[in-house]
Structure formats: C-alpha cells, structure tokens
Amino acid sequence: MATVVTEKLSRLFINLRQLPPLLAPLSPATQHNEAINVWSHLAAAPVLLLRFQRLWQRVDFGQDAHARPLLIILVASLTYLTFSSLAHLLQAKSEFWHYSFFFMDYVGVAVYQYGSALGHFYYAIEPSWHERVRGFFLPLAAALAWLSCAGSCYAKFRFHPACSLPGRLCQELPSGLAYLLDISPVIHRICTSARPEPALLYHKCQVLFFLLGAFFFSHPYPEKWFPGKCHFFGQSHQIFHVFLVLCTLAQIEAVVLDYESRREIYSSLQGGPAYDFSALFLVTVACSVLTAIYMAQRVRSKLGLKEE
C-alpha cells in the first residue's frame, strides 16, 4: 500500500514539473529589482484610463474628427505602458520569451512615438512651423518610429550587453532622431510664444521629465556611485521609468488643454491630406509588429541551432 501511494505521489510531482513555463508562478517579479520596473508603468495605466474615461464623457471621439489624434495618443500611451509592464514581468520565463517580450516592448515604444508626434503636430504646432514641416512631418515620424523599433530589436538580438556602443547606436540613434522631430512643434512654440498658456507649463514639464529620463536611461547612476546597494531599489532604469511616466502624464494634460483651447488654430491648419494620419498610424503598428515577429522567429532559429 505504501509503495502504491509513493508511486502516485511521484507521478504527481513529475506532472507538476512538466507544466508549461508560462504557467509558472510570477513571484520572482516581486522579489527582485524588476518589481519596481513593472509597477512604475503598471500603476500609471489606471491613471490614464481614468483620464480617458472622463474625456469620453465630454469628447465625441466618433463624430469629432479633430478628436481622433487625441484618441490615438491615449491608446498609444496605454499600449506602451502595458507592453513595458508585461515585458519586465514575464521576460524571465525563458530565453525565447525574454527576447520576445522585449520585442513587444519596442513595438509599444514605436506606437507611442508616433502617437506623440501626431499629438504635437496636430494640436501644439504653431502655423509658422506647420508651414515648414507639413509636407514630411508625419511620414518621417512614422518611418523613424518603425526604425526605432527595428533598431532596438536588432540591438537586442545581435549585440551582447557588454558590447554597449554598437547596440546603443542601433537603439538610441533612431529614438533620438524621432524625439527631435516629434518634440520640435513643442520646442518651437515654447520659444516663440508671446503669451502665457496653461498648456505650455505641461509641455515644459514633459520636455524636462523626458530629458531627465533619457539621462538615467543612458547612464548607470546612482548604482555607479553605490555599487551593490541598488539591486532592488534605486537603479537608473527604475528612475528612468518614473520620469517617463511623469513625462507621459504631463504630455497628455498638455495635449488635452491644446485640444480644448486651440480648436480655431488646428482646425484651420489640419485638413485634406492631414487625415492620412490614421493610415500612417496603422502602417506604423503593422510594420512594428511584423518586425517584432520576424525577429522573434530569428531568435527561435538561433536557439534551435544552439540546442543542436
């Protein structure tokens, strides 16, 4: 009898070990430094959802064509926050999923980059800057957003973290160029505005928060000052997440204020071919997703060769 019970218990434990890796407990994310990276973005998503819900009560996103860019930037913000949280939560499941979830994270970043460019171009831009860039702004923003996704995916796949310079160039150069283009309507308006506007304070905050976040993304501080003291809390990437969330929240408030107070300006500027922004958004999403899928297949092939 005892032998039978022992055999049944051993079979039970063997079956438990054979559960798919993705069904394993998620407790590691609550026990190391990724916990902060997960919650810093995950906690911001409900705040944006609440803002979205309040806007939905007074903005007709279906009938007001001028509200569609606002809808896109809200969806893009929620997308990148969710994808980033999932990437940091689930990337440790296996080597394949590590790559795949971060590729998904880069898709979210690309979508957010284009959404930001659209929001700034549509609502925040001054007529004089619009006249200069209207012929190429959105197509170039879409191309740079995709290139940012592709460069990040390739850097993740191709370069070892110790080989920092080539990988950083692939990842940060397209993103830097995209940001310079995307933020240019805001910078031009800040520099040329002759009167105080409520949205300008939020625009200035989003620029400041982004620059601070970019610094901590590119430089390993404060862990470089306190070696071995920042494993769980205080890493530069965690600080980058916090500043990026603050940047996004300030940006959304600025865009909402511009949508509400500058209708006379943007309704006279945006029309005709400008409505192609929706198609460009879908193209950006599709190209980024296909790029991530392609790179995930390359990872699968590479891991298969390693196992052989």
Short mmCIF file of C-alpha atoms in Angstrom, two decimals:
data_model
loop_
_atom_site.label_atom_id
_atom_site.label_comp_id
_atom_site.label_asym_id
_atom_site.label_seq_id
_atom_site.Cartn_x
_atom_site.Cartn_y
_atom_site.Cartn_z
CA MET A 1 0.00 0.00 0.00
CA ALA A 2 2.75 2.41 0.92
CA THR A 3 4.51 1.61 -2.35
CA VAL A 4 1.38 2.46 -4.35
CA VAL A 5 0.95 5.78 -2.56
CA THR A 6 4.61 6.65 -3.11
CA GLU A 7 4.36 5.91 -6.82
CA LYS A 8 1.22 8.07 -7.18
CA LEU A 9 2.88 10.96 -5.35
CA SER A 10 5.99 10.71 -7.53
CA ARG A 11 3.84 10.79 -10.68
CA LEU A 12 2.01 13.84 -9.33
CA PHE A 13 5.26 15.72 -8.74
CA ILE A 14 6.56 14.78 -12.19
CA ASN A 15 3.35 16.10 -13.80
CA LEU A 16 3.64 19.35 -11.88
CA ARG A 17 7.18 19.79 -13.13
CA GLN A 18 6.00 19.37 -16.69
CA LEU A 19 3.59 22.33 -16.58
CA PRO A 20 4.31 24.89 -19.34
CA PRO A 21 6.85 27.52 -18.29
CA LEU A 22 4.41 30.40 -18.89
CA LEU A 23 2.10 28.97 -16.21
CA ALA A 24 4.82 29.13 -13.59
CA PRO A 25 4.34 31.45 -10.61
CA LEU A 26 5.14 35.12 -11.22
CA SER A 27 6.63 35.57 -7.77
CA PRO A 28 10.19 36.36 -9.00
CA ALA A 29 8.95 39.76 -10.24
CA THR A 30 8.03 40.61 -6.66
CA GLN A 31 11.40 39.55 -5.28
CA HIS A 32 13.98 41.47 -7.32
CA ASN A 33 14.54 44.81 -9.00
CA GLU A 34 12.06 44.16 -11.83
CA ALA A 35 9.22 44.68 -9.34
CA ILE A 36 9.73 48.45 -9.47
CA ASN A 37 10.01 48.39 -13.26
CA VAL A 38 6.71 46.51 -13.50
CA TRP A 39 4.71 48.63 -11.09
CA SER A 40 6.07 52.02 -12.13
CA HIS A 41 4.38 51.64 -15.52
CA LEU A 42 1.51 49.42 -14.43
CA ALA A 43 0.38 51.93 -11.80
CA ALA A 44 0.30 54.72 -14.38
CA ALA A 45 -2.08 52.82 -16.68
CA PRO A 46 -5.15 53.15 -14.38
CA VAL A 47 -4.44 56.87 -14.03
CA LEU A 48 -4.56 57.23 -17.81
CA LEU A 49 -7.63 55.01 -18.03
CA LEU A 50 -9.42 57.26 -15.54
CA ARG A 51 -8.42 60.32 -17.57
CA PHE A 52 -9.64 58.56 -20.70
CA GLN A 53 -12.97 57.74 -19.06
CA ARG A 54 -13.53 61.35 -18.05
CA LEU A 55 -12.67 62.58 -21.54
CA TRP A 56 -15.03 60.02 -23.06
CA GLN A 57 -17.91 61.64 -21.19
CA ARG A 58 -17.41 65.02 -22.87
CA VAL A 59 -15.50 64.31 -26.11
CA ASP A 60 -17.21 62.69 -29.09
CA PHE A 61 -14.32 60.61 -30.40
CA GLY A 62 -16.55 59.01 -33.03
CA GLN A 63 -18.01 62.13 -34.64
CA ASP A 64 -15.39 64.80 -33.95
CA ALA A 65 -12.62 64.19 -36.49
CA HIS A 66 -10.37 66.60 -34.63
CA ALA A 67 -10.56 64.35 -31.54
CA ARG A 68 -9.11 61.30 -33.28
CA PRO A 69 -5.44 62.28 -32.77
CA LEU A 70 -6.24 62.66 -29.07
CA LEU A 71 -7.71 59.15 -29.08
CA ILE A 72 -4.61 57.80 -30.82
CA ILE A 73 -2.15 59.30 -28.34
CA LEU A 74 -4.21 58.00 -25.41
CA VAL A 75 -4.31 54.49 -26.89
CA ALA A 76 -0.59 54.66 -27.74
CA SER A 77 0.28 55.70 -24.17
CA LEU A 78 -1.73 52.87 -22.66
CA THR A 79 -0.15 50.45 -25.14
CA TYR A 80 3.45 51.26 -24.28
CA LEU A 81 2.78 51.26 -20.53
CA THR A 82 1.08 47.85 -20.72
CA PHE A 83 3.67 46.29 -23.02
CA SER A 84 6.52 47.57 -20.88
CA SER A 85 4.95 46.15 -17.72
CA LEU A 86 4.43 42.77 -19.39
CA ALA A 87 8.00 42.72 -20.70
CA HIS A 88 9.53 43.36 -17.30
CA LEU A 89 7.14 40.94 -15.60
CA LEU A 90 7.42 37.95 -17.96
CA GLN A 91 10.81 38.27 -19.66
CA ALA A 92 12.50 35.88 -17.22
CA LYS A 93 10.32 32.89 -18.21
CA SER A 94 12.83 31.62 -20.77
CA GLU A 95 15.44 32.92 -23.16
CA PHE A 96 12.96 32.94 -26.05
CA TRP A 97 10.32 34.82 -24.08
CA HIS A 98 12.94 37.23 -22.80
CA TYR A 99 13.63 38.36 -26.34
CA SER A 100 10.00 38.17 -27.48
CA PHE A 101 8.55 40.26 -24.68
CA PHE A 102 11.16 42.96 -25.11
CA PHE A 103 10.47 42.99 -28.85
CA MET A 104 6.84 43.59 -27.89
CA ASP A 105 8.00 46.39 -25.59
CA TYR A 106 9.77 48.04 -28.53
CA VAL A 107 6.54 47.85 -30.55
CA GLY A 108 4.83 49.78 -27.77
CA VAL A 109 7.57 52.40 -27.80
CA ALA A 110 7.25 52.85 -31.57
CA VAL A 111 3.47 53.23 -31.34
CA TYR A 112 3.89 55.80 -28.56
CA GLN A 113 6.50 57.71 -30.54
CA TYR A 114 4.15 58.12 -33.48
CA GLY A 115 1.23 58.99 -31.19
CA SER A 116 3.34 61.71 -29.56
CA ALA A 117 4.40 63.11 -32.92
CA LEU A 118 0.78 63.19 -34.07
CA GLY A 119 -0.46 64.90 -30.91
CA HIS A 120 2.21 67.58 -31.12
CA PHE A 121 1.80 68.11 -34.86
CA TYR A 122 -1.98 68.30 -34.68
CA TYR A 123 -2.64 70.33 -31.54
CA ALA A 124 0.53 72.02 -30.29
CA ILE A 125 2.07 73.29 -33.53
CA GLU A 126 2.20 76.96 -34.50
CA PRO A 127 1.14 77.96 -38.04
CA SER A 128 4.66 79.13 -38.94
CA TRP A 129 6.22 75.75 -38.00
CA HIS A 130 3.37 73.87 -39.63
CA GLU A 131 4.13 75.64 -42.90
CA ARG A 132 7.73 74.40 -42.76
CA VAL A 133 7.20 70.76 -41.86
CA ARG A 134 3.71 69.77 -43.02
CA GLY A 135 4.97 68.05 -46.19
CA PHE A 136 7.13 65.48 -44.41
CA PHE A 137 6.48 65.56 -40.65
CA LEU A 138 4.08 62.66 -40.17
CA PRO A 139 5.57 60.30 -42.80
CA LEU A 140 9.02 60.87 -41.34
CA ALA A 141 7.68 60.41 -37.80
CA ALA A 142 6.16 57.06 -38.82
CA ALA A 143 9.40 55.95 -40.52
CA LEU A 144 11.54 56.91 -37.51
CA ALA A 145 9.13 55.20 -35.11
CA TRP A 146 9.43 51.96 -37.08
CA LEU A 147 13.21 52.39 -37.37
CA SER A 148 13.39 52.85 -33.61
CA CYS A 149 11.55 49.54 -33.13
CA ALA A 150 13.67 47.74 -35.71
CA GLY A 151 16.93 49.15 -34.33
CA SER A 152 16.04 48.19 -30.77
CA CYS A 153 15.01 44.67 -31.81
CA TYR A 154 18.21 44.20 -33.81
CA ALA A 155 20.39 45.56 -31.00
CA LYS A 156 18.73 43.19 -28.53
CA PHE A 157 19.21 40.23 -30.87
CA ARG A 158 22.64 40.97 -32.30
CA PHE A 159 24.76 42.64 -29.63
CA HIS A 160 25.84 41.40 -26.24
CA PRO A 161 25.15 43.86 -23.38
CA ALA A 162 28.89 44.13 -22.78
CA CYS A 163 29.29 45.44 -26.34
CA SER A 164 27.47 48.63 -25.45
CA LEU A 165 28.43 51.12 -28.18
CA PRO A 166 27.07 49.37 -31.32
CA GLY A 167 23.93 48.28 -29.52
CA ARG A 168 23.31 51.74 -28.11
CA LEU A 169 23.78 53.30 -31.53
CA CYS A 170 21.20 50.96 -33.05
CA GLN A 171 18.75 51.62 -30.26
CA GLU A 172 19.28 55.23 -29.27
CA LEU A 173 20.16 56.95 -32.54
CA PRO A 174 16.76 56.33 -34.25
CA SER A 175 14.95 57.08 -30.99
CA GLY A 176 16.90 60.31 -30.54
CA LEU A 177 16.17 61.45 -34.09
CA ALA A 178 12.50 60.55 -33.62
CA TYR A 179 12.31 62.58 -30.43
CA LEU A 180 13.95 65.62 -32.02
CA LEU A 181 11.35 65.56 -34.78
CA ASP A 182 8.39 64.72 -32.55
CA ILE A 183 9.11 67.44 -29.99
CA SER A 184 10.02 70.15 -32.50
CA PRO A 185 6.49 71.69 -32.62
CA VAL A 186 6.53 71.98 -28.82
CA ILE A 187 10.04 73.49 -28.66
CA HIS A 188 9.19 75.97 -31.41
CA ARG A 189 6.03 77.02 -29.59
CA ILE A 190 7.82 77.38 -26.24
CA CYS A 191 10.49 79.55 -27.86
CA THR A 192 8.11 81.77 -29.84
CA SER A 193 5.03 82.05 -27.62
CA ALA A 194 4.40 85.66 -26.63
CA ARG A 195 1.70 85.00 -24.02
CA PRO A 196 1.33 82.51 -21.17
CA GLU A 197 -0.85 79.50 -21.90
CA PRO A 198 -1.93 76.80 -19.45
CA ALA A 199 -0.70 74.00 -21.74
CA LEU A 200 2.80 75.45 -22.04
CA LEU A 201 3.65 74.64 -18.43
CA TYR A 202 2.78 70.98 -19.03
CA HIS A 203 4.75 70.99 -22.29
CA LYS A 204 7.80 72.36 -20.47
CA CYS A 205 7.39 69.70 -17.79
CA GLN A 206 7.18 66.89 -20.33
CA VAL A 207 10.40 68.08 -22.00
CA LEU A 208 12.19 68.31 -18.63
CA PHE A 209 10.97 64.90 -17.48
CA PHE A 210 11.96 63.28 -20.77
CA LEU A 211 15.48 64.73 -20.68
CA LEU A 212 15.95 63.58 -17.09
CA GLY A 213 14.64 60.15 -18.02
CA ALA A 214 16.97 59.97 -21.04
CA PHE A 215 19.93 60.77 -18.77
CA PHE A 216 19.15 57.93 -16.38
CA PHE A 217 18.45 55.57 -19.29
CA SER A 218 21.91 56.24 -20.75
CA HIS A 219 23.93 56.49 -17.52
CA PRO A 220 24.09 53.91 -14.70
CA TYR A 221 23.53 56.29 -11.81
CA PRO A 222 23.12 56.05 -8.85
CA GLU A 223 24.26 52.39 -8.83
CA LYS A 224 27.65 53.54 -10.13
CA TRP A 225 28.01 55.71 -7.02
CA PHE A 226 26.78 52.97 -4.67
CA PRO A 227 27.98 49.60 -6.03
CA GLY A 228 25.92 46.70 -4.79
CA LYS A 229 23.41 48.93 -2.96
CA CYS A 230 20.77 49.35 -5.69
CA HIS A 231 19.86 45.79 -6.62
CA PHE A 232 16.23 46.11 -5.53
CA PHE A 233 15.54 49.84 -5.36
CA GLY A 234 17.21 52.91 -6.85
CA GLN A 235 18.51 51.62 -10.19
CA SER A 236 18.85 54.08 -13.04
CA HIS A 237 16.33 52.16 -15.17
CA GLN A 238 13.77 52.42 -12.40
CA ILE A 239 14.32 56.18 -12.20
CA PHE A 240 14.03 56.33 -16.00
CA HIS A 241 10.63 54.62 -15.76
CA VAL A 242 9.39 57.14 -13.20
CA PHE A 243 10.44 60.15 -15.26
CA LEU A 244 8.98 58.62 -18.42
CA VAL A 245 5.63 58.16 -16.67
CA LEU A 246 5.72 61.76 -15.45
CA CYS A 247 6.57 62.86 -19.00
CA THR A 248 3.59 60.94 -20.39
CA LEU A 249 1.14 62.30 -17.81
CA ALA A 250 2.32 65.88 -18.40
CA GLN A 251 2.14 65.35 -22.16
CA ILE A 252 -1.43 64.06 -22.03
CA GLU A 253 -2.55 67.04 -19.94
CA ALA A 254 -0.87 69.43 -22.38
CA VAL A 255 -2.46 67.78 -25.42
CA VAL A 256 -5.91 67.80 -23.80
CA LEU A 257 -5.60 71.50 -22.99
CA ASP A 258 -4.46 72.23 -26.55
CA TYR A 259 -7.38 70.22 -27.93
CA GLU A 260 -9.81 72.23 -25.85
CA SER A 261 -8.32 75.71 -26.27
CA ARG A 262 -6.72 75.80 -29.75
CA ARG A 263 -9.52 74.48 -31.95
CA GLU A 264 -9.60 77.63 -34.03
CA ILE A 265 -5.91 77.21 -34.86
CA TYR A 266 -5.68 73.48 -35.56
CA SER A 267 -9.00 73.26 -37.36
CA SER A 268 -7.72 75.81 -39.87
CA LEU A 269 -4.39 74.01 -40.30
CA GLN A 270 -5.35 70.34 -40.34
CA GLY A 271 -7.46 69.15 -43.24
CA GLY A 272 -7.39 67.29 -46.52
CA PRO A 273 -4.26 65.11 -46.66
CA ALA A 274 -3.71 65.61 -42.93
CA TYR A 275 -6.34 62.95 -42.27
CA ASP A 276 -3.89 60.37 -43.59
CA PHE A 277 -2.52 60.27 -40.04
CA SER A 278 -4.85 57.35 -39.23
CA ALA A 279 -3.47 55.28 -42.09
CA LEU A 280 0.09 56.11 -41.06
CA PHE A 281 -0.71 55.03 -37.51
CA LEU A 282 -1.94 51.65 -38.73
CA VAL A 283 1.10 51.27 -41.01
CA THR A 284 3.42 52.05 -38.09
CA VAL A 285 1.69 49.48 -35.89
CA ALA A 286 1.68 46.82 -38.62
CA CYS A 287 5.33 47.30 -39.61
CA SER A 288 6.49 47.29 -35.98
CA VAL A 289 4.51 44.15 -35.14
CA LEU A 290 5.78 42.33 -38.23
CA THR A 291 9.35 43.36 -37.38
CA ALA A 292 8.98 42.01 -33.84
CA ILE A 293 7.52 38.73 -35.14
CA TYR A 294 10.34 38.36 -37.66
CA MET A 295 12.99 38.98 -35.01
CA ALA A 296 11.29 36.51 -32.66
CA GLN A 297 11.49 33.87 -35.40
CA ARG A 298 15.19 34.60 -35.78
CA VAL A 299 15.61 34.12 -32.05
CA ARG A 300 13.75 30.81 -32.23
CA SER A 301 16.03 29.65 -35.05
CA LYS A 302 19.13 30.77 -33.19
CA LEU A 303 18.09 28.95 -30.02
CA GLY A 304 17.27 25.84 -32.05
CA LEU A 305 20.75 25.84 -33.52
CA LYS A 306 22.27 26.25 -30.07
CA GLU A 307 20.32 23.25 -28.76
CA GLU A 308 21.53 21.10 -31.68
#
